[in-house]
Tab-separated table of C-alpha atoms in Angstrom:
chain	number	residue	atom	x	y	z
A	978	UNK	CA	18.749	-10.601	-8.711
A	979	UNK	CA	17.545	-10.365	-4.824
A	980	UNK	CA	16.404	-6.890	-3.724
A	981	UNK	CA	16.643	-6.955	0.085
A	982	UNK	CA	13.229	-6.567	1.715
A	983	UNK	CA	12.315	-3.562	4.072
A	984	UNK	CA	10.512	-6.830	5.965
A	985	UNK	CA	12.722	-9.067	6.496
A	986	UNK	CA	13.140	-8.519	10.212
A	987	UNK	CA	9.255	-8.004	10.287
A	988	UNK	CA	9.066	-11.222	9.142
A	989	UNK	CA	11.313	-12.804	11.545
A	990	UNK	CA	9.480	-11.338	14.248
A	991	UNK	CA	6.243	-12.543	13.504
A	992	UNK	CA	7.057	-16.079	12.406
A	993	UNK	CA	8.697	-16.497	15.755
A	994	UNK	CA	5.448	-15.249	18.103
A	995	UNK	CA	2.594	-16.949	15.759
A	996	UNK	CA	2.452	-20.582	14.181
A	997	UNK	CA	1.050	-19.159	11.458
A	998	UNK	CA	2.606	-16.606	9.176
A	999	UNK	CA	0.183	-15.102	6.475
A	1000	UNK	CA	2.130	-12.904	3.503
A	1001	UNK	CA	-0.961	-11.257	1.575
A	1002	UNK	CA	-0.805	-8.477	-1.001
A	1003	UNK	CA	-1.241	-8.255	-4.647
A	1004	UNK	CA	0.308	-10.582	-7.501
A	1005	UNK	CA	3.835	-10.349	-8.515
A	1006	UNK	CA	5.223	-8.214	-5.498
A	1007	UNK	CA	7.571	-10.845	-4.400
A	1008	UNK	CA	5.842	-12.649	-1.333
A	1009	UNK	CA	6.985	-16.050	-2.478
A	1010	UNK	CA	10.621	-15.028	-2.766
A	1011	UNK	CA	11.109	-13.206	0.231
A	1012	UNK	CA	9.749	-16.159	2.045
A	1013	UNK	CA	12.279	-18.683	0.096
A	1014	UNK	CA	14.582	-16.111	0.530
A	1015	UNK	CA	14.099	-16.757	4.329
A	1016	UNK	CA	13.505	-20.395	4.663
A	1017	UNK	CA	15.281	-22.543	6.643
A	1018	UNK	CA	16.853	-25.357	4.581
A	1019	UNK	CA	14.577	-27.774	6.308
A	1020	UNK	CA	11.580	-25.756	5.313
A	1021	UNK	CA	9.349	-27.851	2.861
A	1022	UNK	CA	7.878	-25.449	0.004
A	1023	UNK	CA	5.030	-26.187	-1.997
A	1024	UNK	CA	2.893	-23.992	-4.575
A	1025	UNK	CA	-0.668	-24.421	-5.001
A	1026	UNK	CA	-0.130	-22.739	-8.348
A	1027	UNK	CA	0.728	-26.842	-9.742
A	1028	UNK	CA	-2.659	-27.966	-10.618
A	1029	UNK	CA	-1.472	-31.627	-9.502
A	1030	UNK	CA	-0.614	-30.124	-5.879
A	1031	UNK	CA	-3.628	-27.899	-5.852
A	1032	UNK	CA	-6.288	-31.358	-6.608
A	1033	UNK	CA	-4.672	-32.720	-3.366
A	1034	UNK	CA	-5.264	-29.959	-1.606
A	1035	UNK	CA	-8.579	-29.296	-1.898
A	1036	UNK	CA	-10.099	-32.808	-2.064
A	1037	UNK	CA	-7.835	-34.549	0.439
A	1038	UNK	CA	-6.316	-31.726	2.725
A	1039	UNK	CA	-5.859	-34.694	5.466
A	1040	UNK	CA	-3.451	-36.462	2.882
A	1041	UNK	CA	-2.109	-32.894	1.728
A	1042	UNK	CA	-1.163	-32.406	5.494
A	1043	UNK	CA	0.688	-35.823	5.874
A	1044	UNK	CA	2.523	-35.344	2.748
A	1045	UNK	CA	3.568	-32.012	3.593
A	1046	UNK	CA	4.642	-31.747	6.805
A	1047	UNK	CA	5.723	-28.708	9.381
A	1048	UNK	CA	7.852	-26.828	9.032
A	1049	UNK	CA	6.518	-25.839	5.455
A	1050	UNK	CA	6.042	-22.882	3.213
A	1051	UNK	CA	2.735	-22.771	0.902
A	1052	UNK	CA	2.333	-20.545	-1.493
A	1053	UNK	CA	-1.189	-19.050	-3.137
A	1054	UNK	CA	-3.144	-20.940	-0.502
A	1055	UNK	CA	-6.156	-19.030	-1.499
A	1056	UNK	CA	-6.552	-21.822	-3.871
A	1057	UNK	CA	-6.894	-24.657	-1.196
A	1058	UNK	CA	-9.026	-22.519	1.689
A	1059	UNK	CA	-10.156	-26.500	2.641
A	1060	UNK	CA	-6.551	-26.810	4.069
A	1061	UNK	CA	-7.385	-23.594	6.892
A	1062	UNK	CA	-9.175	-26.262	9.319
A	1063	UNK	CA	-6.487	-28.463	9.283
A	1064	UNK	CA	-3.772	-26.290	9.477
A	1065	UNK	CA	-5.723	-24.750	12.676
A	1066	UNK	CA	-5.575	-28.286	14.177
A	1067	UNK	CA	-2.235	-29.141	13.604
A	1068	UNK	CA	-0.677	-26.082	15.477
A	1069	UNK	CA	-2.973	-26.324	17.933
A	1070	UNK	CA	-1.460	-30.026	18.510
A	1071	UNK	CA	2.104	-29.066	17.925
A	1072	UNK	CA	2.137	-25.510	20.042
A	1073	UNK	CA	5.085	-24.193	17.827
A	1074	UNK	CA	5.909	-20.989	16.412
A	1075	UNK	CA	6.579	-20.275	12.863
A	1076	UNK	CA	5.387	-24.385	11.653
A	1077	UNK	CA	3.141	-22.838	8.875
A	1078	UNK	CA	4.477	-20.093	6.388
A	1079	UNK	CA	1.622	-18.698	3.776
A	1080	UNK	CA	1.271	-16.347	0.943
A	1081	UNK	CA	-1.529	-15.171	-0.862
A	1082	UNK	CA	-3.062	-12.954	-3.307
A	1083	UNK	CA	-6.633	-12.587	-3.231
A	1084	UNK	CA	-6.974	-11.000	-0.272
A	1085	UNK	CA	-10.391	-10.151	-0.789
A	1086	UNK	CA	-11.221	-13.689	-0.946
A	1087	UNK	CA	-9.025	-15.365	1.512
A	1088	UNK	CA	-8.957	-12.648	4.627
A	1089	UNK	CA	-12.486	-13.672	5.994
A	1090	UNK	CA	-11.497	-17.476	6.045
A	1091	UNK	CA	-7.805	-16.805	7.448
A	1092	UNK	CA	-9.783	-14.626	10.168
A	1093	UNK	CA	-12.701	-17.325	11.262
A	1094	UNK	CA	-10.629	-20.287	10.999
A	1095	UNK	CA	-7.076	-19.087	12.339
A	1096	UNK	CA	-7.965	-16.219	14.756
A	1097	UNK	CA	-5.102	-16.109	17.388
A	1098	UNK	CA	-2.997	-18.377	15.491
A	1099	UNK	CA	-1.463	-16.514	12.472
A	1100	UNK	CA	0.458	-13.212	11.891
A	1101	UNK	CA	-0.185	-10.998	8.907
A	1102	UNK	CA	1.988	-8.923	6.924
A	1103	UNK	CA	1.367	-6.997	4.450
A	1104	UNK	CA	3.732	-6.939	1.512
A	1105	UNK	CA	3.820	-4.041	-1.029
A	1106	UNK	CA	5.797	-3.097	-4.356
A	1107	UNK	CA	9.375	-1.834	-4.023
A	1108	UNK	CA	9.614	1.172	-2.139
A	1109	UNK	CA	12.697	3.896	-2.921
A	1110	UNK	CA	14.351	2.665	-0.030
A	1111	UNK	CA	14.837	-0.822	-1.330
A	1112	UNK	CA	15.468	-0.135	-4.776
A	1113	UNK	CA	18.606	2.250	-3.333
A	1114	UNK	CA	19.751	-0.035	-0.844
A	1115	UNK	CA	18.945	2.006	2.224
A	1116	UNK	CA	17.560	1.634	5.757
A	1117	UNK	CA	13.510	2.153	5.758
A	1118	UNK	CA	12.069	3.859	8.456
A	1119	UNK	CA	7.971	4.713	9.424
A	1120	UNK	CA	8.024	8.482	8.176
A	1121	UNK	CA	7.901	11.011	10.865
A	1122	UNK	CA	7.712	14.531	10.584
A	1123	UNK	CA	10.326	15.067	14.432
A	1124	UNK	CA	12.646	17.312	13.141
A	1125	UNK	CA	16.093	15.416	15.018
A	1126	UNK	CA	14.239	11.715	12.743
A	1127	UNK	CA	14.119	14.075	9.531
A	1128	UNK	CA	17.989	15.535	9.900
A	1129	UNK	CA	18.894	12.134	11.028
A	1130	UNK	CA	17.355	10.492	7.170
A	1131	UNK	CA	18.635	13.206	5.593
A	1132	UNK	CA	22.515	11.536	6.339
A	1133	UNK	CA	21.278	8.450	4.944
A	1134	UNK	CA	19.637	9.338	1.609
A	1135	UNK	CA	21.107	10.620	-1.540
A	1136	UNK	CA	19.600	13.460	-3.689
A	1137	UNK	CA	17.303	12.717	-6.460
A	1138	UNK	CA	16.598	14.502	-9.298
A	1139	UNK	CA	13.478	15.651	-10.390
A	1140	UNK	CA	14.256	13.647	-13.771
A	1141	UNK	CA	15.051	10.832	-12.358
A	1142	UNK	CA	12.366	10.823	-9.533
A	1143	UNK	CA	9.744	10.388	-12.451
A	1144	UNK	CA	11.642	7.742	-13.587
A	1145	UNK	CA	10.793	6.312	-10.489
A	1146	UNK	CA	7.480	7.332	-10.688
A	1147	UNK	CA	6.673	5.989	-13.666
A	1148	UNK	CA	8.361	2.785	-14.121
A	1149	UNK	CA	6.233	1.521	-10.627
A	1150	UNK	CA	7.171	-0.963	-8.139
A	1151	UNK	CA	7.011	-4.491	-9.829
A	1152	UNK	CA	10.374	-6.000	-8.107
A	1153	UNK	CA	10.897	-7.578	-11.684
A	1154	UNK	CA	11.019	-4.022	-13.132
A	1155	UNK	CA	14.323	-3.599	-11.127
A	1156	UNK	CA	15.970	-7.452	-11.388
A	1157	UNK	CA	15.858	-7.721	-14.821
A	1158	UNK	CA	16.482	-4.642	-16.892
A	1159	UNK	CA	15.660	-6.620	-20.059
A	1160	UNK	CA	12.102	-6.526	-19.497
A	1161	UNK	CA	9.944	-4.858	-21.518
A	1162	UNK	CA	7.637	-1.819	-18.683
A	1163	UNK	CA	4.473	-2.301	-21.468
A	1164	UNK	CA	4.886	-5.969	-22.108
A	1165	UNK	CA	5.420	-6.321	-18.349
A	1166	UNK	CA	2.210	-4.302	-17.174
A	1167	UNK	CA	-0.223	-5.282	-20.184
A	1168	UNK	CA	0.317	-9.056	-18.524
A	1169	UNK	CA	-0.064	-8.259	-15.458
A	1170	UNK	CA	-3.548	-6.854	-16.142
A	1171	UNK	CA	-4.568	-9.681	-18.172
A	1172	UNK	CA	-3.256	-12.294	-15.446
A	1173	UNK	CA	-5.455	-9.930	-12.468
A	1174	UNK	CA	-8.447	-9.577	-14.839
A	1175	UNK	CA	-8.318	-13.387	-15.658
A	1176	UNK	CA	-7.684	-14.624	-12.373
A	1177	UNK	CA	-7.684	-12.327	-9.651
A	1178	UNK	CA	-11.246	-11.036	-10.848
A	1179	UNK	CA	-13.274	-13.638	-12.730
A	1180	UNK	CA	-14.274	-15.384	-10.064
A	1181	UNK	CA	-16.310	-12.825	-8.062
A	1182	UNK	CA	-19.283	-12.813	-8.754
A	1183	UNK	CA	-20.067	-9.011	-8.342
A	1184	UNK	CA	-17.736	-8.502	-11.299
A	1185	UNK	CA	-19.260	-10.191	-14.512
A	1186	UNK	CA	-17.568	-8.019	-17.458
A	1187	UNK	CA	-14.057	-8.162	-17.059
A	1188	UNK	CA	-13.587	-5.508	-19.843
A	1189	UNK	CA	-16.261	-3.482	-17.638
A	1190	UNK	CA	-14.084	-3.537	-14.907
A	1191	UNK	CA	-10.668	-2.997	-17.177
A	1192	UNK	CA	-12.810	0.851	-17.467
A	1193	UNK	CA	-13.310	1.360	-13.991
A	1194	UNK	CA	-9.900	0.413	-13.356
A	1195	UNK	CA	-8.580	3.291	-16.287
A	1196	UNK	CA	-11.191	5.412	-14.920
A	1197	UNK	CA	-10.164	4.756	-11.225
A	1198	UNK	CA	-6.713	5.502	-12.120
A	1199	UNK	CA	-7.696	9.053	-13.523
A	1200	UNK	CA	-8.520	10.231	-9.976
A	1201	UNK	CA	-5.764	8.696	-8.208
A	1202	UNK	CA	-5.123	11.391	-5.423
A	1203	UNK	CA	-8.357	12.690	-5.343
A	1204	UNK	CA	-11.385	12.458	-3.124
A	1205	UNK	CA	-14.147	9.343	-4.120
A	1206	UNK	CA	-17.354	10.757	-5.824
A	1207	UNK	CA	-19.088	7.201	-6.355
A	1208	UNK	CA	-21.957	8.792	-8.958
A	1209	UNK	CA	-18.891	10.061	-11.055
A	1210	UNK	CA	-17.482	6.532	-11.206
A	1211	UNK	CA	-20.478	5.582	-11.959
A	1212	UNK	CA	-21.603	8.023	-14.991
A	1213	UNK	CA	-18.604	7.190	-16.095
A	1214	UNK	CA	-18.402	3.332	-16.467
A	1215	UNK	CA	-22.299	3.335	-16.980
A	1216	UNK	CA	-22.580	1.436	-13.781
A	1217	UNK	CA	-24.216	1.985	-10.945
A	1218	UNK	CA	-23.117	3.850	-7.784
A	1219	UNK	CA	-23.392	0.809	-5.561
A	1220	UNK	CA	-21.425	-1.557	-8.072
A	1221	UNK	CA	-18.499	1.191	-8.406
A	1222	UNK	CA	-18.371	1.023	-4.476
A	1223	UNK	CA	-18.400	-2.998	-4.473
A	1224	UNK	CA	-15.859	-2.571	-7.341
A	1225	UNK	CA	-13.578	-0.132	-6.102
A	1226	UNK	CA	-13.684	-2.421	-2.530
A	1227	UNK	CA	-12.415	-5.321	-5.069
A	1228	UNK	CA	-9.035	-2.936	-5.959
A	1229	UNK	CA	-8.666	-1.865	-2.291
A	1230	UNK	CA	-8.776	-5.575	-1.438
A	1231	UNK	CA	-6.394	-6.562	-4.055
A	1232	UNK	CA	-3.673	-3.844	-2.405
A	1233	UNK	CA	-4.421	-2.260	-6.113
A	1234	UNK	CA	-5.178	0.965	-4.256
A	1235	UNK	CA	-5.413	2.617	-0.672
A	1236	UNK	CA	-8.691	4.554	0.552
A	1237	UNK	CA	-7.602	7.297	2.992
A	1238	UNK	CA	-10.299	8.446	5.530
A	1239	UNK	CA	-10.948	12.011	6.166
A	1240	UNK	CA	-9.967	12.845	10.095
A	1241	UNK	CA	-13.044	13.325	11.907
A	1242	UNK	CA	-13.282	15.278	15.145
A	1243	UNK	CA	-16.642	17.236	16.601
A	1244	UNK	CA	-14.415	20.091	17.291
A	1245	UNK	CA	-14.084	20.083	13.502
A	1246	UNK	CA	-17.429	21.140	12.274
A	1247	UNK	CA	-17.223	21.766	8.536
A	1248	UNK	CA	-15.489	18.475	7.601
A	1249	UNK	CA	-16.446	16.358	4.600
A	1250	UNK	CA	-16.577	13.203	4.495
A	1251	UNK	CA	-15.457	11.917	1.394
A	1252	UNK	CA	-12.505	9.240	1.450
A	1253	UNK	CA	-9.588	10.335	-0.616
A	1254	UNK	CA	-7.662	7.098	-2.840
A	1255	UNK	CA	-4.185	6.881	-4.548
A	1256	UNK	CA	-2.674	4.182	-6.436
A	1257	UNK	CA	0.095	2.031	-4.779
A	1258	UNK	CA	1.695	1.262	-7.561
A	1259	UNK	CA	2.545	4.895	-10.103
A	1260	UNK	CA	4.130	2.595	-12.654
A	1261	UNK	CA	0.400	0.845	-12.651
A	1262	UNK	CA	-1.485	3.893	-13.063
A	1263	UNK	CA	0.953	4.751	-15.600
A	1264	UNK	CA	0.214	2.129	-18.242
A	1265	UNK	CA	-3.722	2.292	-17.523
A	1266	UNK	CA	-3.943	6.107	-18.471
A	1267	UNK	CA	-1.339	5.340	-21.207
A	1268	UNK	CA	1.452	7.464	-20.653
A	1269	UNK	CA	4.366	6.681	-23.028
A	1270	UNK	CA	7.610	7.682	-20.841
A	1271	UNK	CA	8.510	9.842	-17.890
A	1272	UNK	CA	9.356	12.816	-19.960
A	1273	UNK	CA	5.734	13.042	-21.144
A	1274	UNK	CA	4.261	12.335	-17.341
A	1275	UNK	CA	6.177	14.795	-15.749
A	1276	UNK	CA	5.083	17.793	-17.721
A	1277	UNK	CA	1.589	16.347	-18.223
A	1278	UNK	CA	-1.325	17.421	-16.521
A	1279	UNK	CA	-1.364	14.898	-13.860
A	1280	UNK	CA	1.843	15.348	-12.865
A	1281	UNK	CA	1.216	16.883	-9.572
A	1282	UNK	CA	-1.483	13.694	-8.833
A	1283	UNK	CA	1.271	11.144	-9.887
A	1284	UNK	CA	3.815	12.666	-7.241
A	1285	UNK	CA	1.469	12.924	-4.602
A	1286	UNK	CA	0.522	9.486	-4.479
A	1287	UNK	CA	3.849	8.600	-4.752
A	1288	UNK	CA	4.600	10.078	-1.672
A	1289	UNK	CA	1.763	8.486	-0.013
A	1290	UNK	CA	2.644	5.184	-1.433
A	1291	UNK	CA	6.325	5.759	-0.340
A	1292	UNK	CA	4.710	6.462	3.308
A	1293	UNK	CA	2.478	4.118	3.238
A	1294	UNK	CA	4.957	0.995	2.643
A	1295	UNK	CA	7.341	2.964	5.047
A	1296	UNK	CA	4.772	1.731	7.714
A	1297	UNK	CA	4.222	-1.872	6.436
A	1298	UNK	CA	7.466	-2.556	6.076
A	1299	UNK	CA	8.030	-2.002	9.679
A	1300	UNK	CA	4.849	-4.136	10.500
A	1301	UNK	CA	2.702	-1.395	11.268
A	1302	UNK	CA	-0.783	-0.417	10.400
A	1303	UNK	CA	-0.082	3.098	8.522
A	1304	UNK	CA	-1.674	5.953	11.077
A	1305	UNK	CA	-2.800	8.087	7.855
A	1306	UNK	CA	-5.617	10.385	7.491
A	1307	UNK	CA	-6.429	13.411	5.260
A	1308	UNK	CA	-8.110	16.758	5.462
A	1309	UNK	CA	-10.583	18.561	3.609
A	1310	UNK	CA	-13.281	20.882	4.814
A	1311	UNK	CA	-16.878	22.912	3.269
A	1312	UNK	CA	-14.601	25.895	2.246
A	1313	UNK	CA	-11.976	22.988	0.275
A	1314	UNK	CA	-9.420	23.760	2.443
A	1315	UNK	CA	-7.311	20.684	2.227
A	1316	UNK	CA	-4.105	18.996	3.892
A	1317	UNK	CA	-2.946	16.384	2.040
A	1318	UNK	CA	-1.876	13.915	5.137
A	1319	UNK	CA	-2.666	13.707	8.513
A	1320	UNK	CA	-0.123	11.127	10.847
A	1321	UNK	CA	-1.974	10.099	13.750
A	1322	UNK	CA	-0.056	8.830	16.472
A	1323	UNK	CA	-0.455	8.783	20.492
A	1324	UNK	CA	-2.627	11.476	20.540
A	1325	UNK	CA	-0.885	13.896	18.245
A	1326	UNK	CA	-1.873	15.104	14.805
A	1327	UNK	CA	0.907	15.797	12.221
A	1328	UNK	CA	0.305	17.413	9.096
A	1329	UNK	CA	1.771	16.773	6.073
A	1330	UNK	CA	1.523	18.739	2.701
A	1331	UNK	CA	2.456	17.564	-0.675
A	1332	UNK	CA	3.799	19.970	-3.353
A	1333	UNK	CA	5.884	19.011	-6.798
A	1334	UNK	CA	7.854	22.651	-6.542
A	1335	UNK	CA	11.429	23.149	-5.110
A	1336	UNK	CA	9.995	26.564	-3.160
A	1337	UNK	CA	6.410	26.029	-2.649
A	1338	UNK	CA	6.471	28.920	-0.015
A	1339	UNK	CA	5.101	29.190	3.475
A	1340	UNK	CA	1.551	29.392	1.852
A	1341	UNK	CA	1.594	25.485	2.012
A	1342	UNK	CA	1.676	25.068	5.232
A	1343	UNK	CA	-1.629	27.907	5.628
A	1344	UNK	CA	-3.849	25.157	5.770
A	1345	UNK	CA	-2.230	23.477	9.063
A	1346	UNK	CA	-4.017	25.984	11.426
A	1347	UNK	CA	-7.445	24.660	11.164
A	1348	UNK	CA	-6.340	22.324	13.195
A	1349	UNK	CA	-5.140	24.348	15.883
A	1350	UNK	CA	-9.119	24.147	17.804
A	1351	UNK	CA	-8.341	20.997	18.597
A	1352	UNK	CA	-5.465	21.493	20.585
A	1353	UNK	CA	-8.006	23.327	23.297
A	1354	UNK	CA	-11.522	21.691	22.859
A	1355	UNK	CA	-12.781	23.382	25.626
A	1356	UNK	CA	-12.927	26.461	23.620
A	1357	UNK	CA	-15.316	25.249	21.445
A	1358	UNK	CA	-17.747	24.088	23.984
A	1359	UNK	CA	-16.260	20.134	23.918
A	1360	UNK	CA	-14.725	18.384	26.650
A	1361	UNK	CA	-11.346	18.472	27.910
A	1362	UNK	CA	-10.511	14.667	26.954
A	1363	UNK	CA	-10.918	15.300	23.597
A	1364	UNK	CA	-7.723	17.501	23.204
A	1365	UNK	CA	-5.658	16.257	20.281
A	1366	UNK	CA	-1.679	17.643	20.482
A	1367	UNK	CA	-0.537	19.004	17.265
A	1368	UNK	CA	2.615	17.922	16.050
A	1369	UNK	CA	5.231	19.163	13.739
A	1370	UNK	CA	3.988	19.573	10.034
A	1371	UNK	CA	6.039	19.031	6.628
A	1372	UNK	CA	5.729	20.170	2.976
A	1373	UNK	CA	7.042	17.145	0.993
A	1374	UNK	CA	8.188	19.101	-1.836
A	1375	UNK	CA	11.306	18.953	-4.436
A	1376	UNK	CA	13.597	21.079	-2.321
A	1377	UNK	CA	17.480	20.623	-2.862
A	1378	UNK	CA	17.811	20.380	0.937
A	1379	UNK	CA	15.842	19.472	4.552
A	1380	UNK	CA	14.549	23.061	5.355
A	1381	UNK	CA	12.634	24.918	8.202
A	1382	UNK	CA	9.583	26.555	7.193
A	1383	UNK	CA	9.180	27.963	10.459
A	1384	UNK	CA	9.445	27.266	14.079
A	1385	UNK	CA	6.908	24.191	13.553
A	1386	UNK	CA	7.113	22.969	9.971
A	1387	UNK	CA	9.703	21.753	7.381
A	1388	UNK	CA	10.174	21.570	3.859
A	1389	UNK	CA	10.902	17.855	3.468
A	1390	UNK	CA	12.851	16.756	-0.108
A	1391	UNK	CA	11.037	13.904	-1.639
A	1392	UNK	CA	13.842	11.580	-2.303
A	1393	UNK	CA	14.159	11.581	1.747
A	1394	UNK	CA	10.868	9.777	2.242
C-alpha cells in the first residue's frame, strides 16, 4: 500500500527548475517509491543495488550512460559516484529540466561529490520517515505558531489520544511499519540496524568496530532530547571525545538524528553553547533502548524525552516536506533556563515549549521573556540593527483543545502538529 507523500508537489517543483533531482535521506524511508510513484511512463529506472548494473557503472559509466538514457531514474547512486562527471556533461549538452532523477542513502558519503561535481545543476530534497500527517491522510503544513494558521489546523486534524499518540511514538516512522501490518516492529528494526551497521557504516574508515558504534548508537539514543556533552559520550563508549564527535557527525549525516544549535545573539550574554539532538525516528530509539510496547514507554522515565522529540521530529519533517530548510533553534542559558524551540523566520523569534501534560500552566511559557532584550538592543548597549521581533510563542502540550495562554502564547495539542 502507497502512503501519499507530504513531497510530492516538492518534488514536482524541483524536477521541473533543475536537471538534476537528488532524493537523499536514510535507508528504507521510501525515496525509491515516491520517485516510481512519480515517474513518467517513459522514465527509464535502474538500481545500482543489482551488482550486474552497479559493475557497469563504475567501470564503464560512458557505456552506463548510453545504455541508460534521459529521462531516467537511478537509484542508490552512491554506489557508482564515477557516473557524477558524466551525468554533469550530459545535462549540460541537453539543457533540460528534470533528465536525471537520483536517490541515495549515504549522505555522508555522497553530498561532497553531488556538491563539486553537480553544483548548479541538481535539486535536493530531503526525505524523512512518515510524519502524522501522512500516516492520517491530511494536508502538511511548515508549523507556525500565528494564531489565525493554528485555528485554521485545528479544522483539519482529528484528536489523538494520549494512548494512541505513544503508539505513534513508539512504533516510528518506517513507511513499511504502516503498509504492511503483518510485519513484525522488532524483526523490522533489528534488520534495519544490521543492514546500516553492515553497509551504511563499514565502509568509513573512522568507524572500525561496528559493535563499538552499535553502543554509541544505544548510548546516543539515551540522550535523545538533551543537550551534547561529547566527554559523556565518550566515558561512556570508552572512546574518545573527538571520535564520539566524528561518530555522532556519521548519525547526523545518515538523517539518523538532528543537532539543534543553541540561538546565539550578543544581546544574550549568558548563553551556552551546547547543541541539543533528538532522534528522527521515536520508533528507532525505541528498539535501541529496548522498550517492549507503548504501555511501558509512556509511563517510563523517558517518556517526557520520547514526546519531545517527537514533536521536533513532527516539525522538523513539517519543513522538509514543504522543501524548506527547518528555521529551528533552541534555548538554554548559565542559570538552565531553557526553551525547548526557537522558529526563526524574517527576523522574528518564536518560541516554542514542549510539555507531555494536558494543563502544564502558564509557568511554561516563564521562560519566553528572556528573550524580550532583544526586541530593543539598544537597551543593552548594542546597535539598533540587531533588533530581533518576537513572535507568538506555544506550549505543545496534550491539551484536549487549541487554547490561549495569554495575549501572546497558546497551548498547542500535539496531535495538531
Amino acid at each position: 500500500m502507497y502512503i501519499k507523500r507530504a513531497v510530492e508537489d516538492t518534488v514536482r517543483k524541483t524536477a521541473a527548475t533543475f536537471p538534476v533531482l537528488l532524493v537523499t535521506g536514510p535507508r528504507q524511508v521510501g525515496k525509491s517509491t515516491l520517485l516510481e510513484r512519480l515517474a513518467e511512463p517513459e522514465r527509464r529506472i535502474v538500481t545500482l543495488d543489482d551488482p550486474d548494473v552497479r559493475y557497469l557503472a563504475g567501470n564503464d559509466p560512458a557505456l552506463f550512460m548510453q545504455r541508460f538514457t534521459p529521462p531516467v531514474l537511478i537509484d542508490e547512486i552512491q554506489y557508482a559516484p564515477e557516473l557524477l562527471p558524466y551525468i554533469k556533461m550530459a545535462v549540460d549538452r541537453s539543457g533540460r529540466s528534470g533528465d536525471f532523477w537520483l536517490t541515495g542513502s549515504q549522505s555522508f558519503v555522497m553530498m561532497k561529490n553531488v556538491g563539486e561535481t553537480l553544483a548548479g545543476r541538481v535539486g535536493i530534497i530531503r526525505l524523512s520517515g512518515l510524519s502524522t500527517s501522512e500516516i492520517r491522510g491530511i494536508p502538511s503544513k511548515p508549523f507556525t505558531t500565528d494564531p489565525k494558521s493554528l485555528l485554521e489546523r485545528a479544522e483539519e486534524v482529528q484528536r489523538l489520544e494520549l494512548n494512541a499518540l505513544y503508539e505513534r511514538i513508539f512504533k516510528g516512522s518506517m513507511p513499511r511499519l504502516y503498509a504492511d501490518e503483518r510485519v513484525d516492529w522488532e524483526t523490522y528494526y533489528r534488520s534495519y540496524i544490521d543492514t546500516y551497521l553492515k553497509r551504511d557504516i563499514k565502509d568509513l574508515t573512522q568507524v572500525a568496530d561496528e559493535m563499538a558504534f552499535y553502543n554509541f548508537m544505544t548510548v546516543v539514543a539515551a540522550r535523545t532530547s538533551r543537550p551534547v556533552v561529547y566527554e559523556e559520550l565518550a566515558g561512556e563508549c570508552g572512546i574518545s571525545a573527538p571520535t564520539a564527535k566524528k561518530w555522532l557527525s556519521v548519525l547526523v549525516s545518515s538523517d539518523i538524528v538532528a543537532i539543534v544549535q543553541p540561538y546565539f545573539n550578543n544581546i544574550l550574554k549568558r548563553v551556552t553553547k551546547m547543541p541539543a539532538l533528538h532522534f528522527l525516528d521515536t520508533g528507532l530509539c525505541a528498539y535501541l533502548l529496548k522498550w517492549g510496547n507503548p504501555e511501558a514507554l509512556e509511563r517510563g522515565a523517558m517518556s517526557g524525552a520520547f514526546f519531545e522529540s517527537y514533536v521536533f521530529s513532527e516539525v522538523y519533517k513539517s519543513y522538509l516536506n514543504a522543501g524548506r530548510e527547518p528555521p529551528l533553534f533552541y534555548y538554554r542559558d548559565k542559570e538552565k533556563r531553557e526553551i525547548d524551540l526557537l522558529l526563526y523566520e524574517n527576523g522574528t523569534l518564536s518560541p516554542v515549549e514542549i510539555k507531555k501534560s494536558a494543563s502544564p500552566g502558564k509557568d511554561a511559557v516563564k521562560h519566553f521573556r528572556v528573550l524580550e532584550p532583544l526586541s530593543d538592543p539598544e537597551n543593552s548597549g548594542e546597535p539598533a540593527g540587531m533588533k530581533v521581533g518576537i513572535g507568538n510563542g506555544a506550549v505543545v502540550c496534550m491539551a484536549n483543545d487549541l487554547l490561549p495562554v495569554d495575549s501572546k502564547n497558546w497551548y498547542v495539542p500535539a496531535w495538531m502538529i
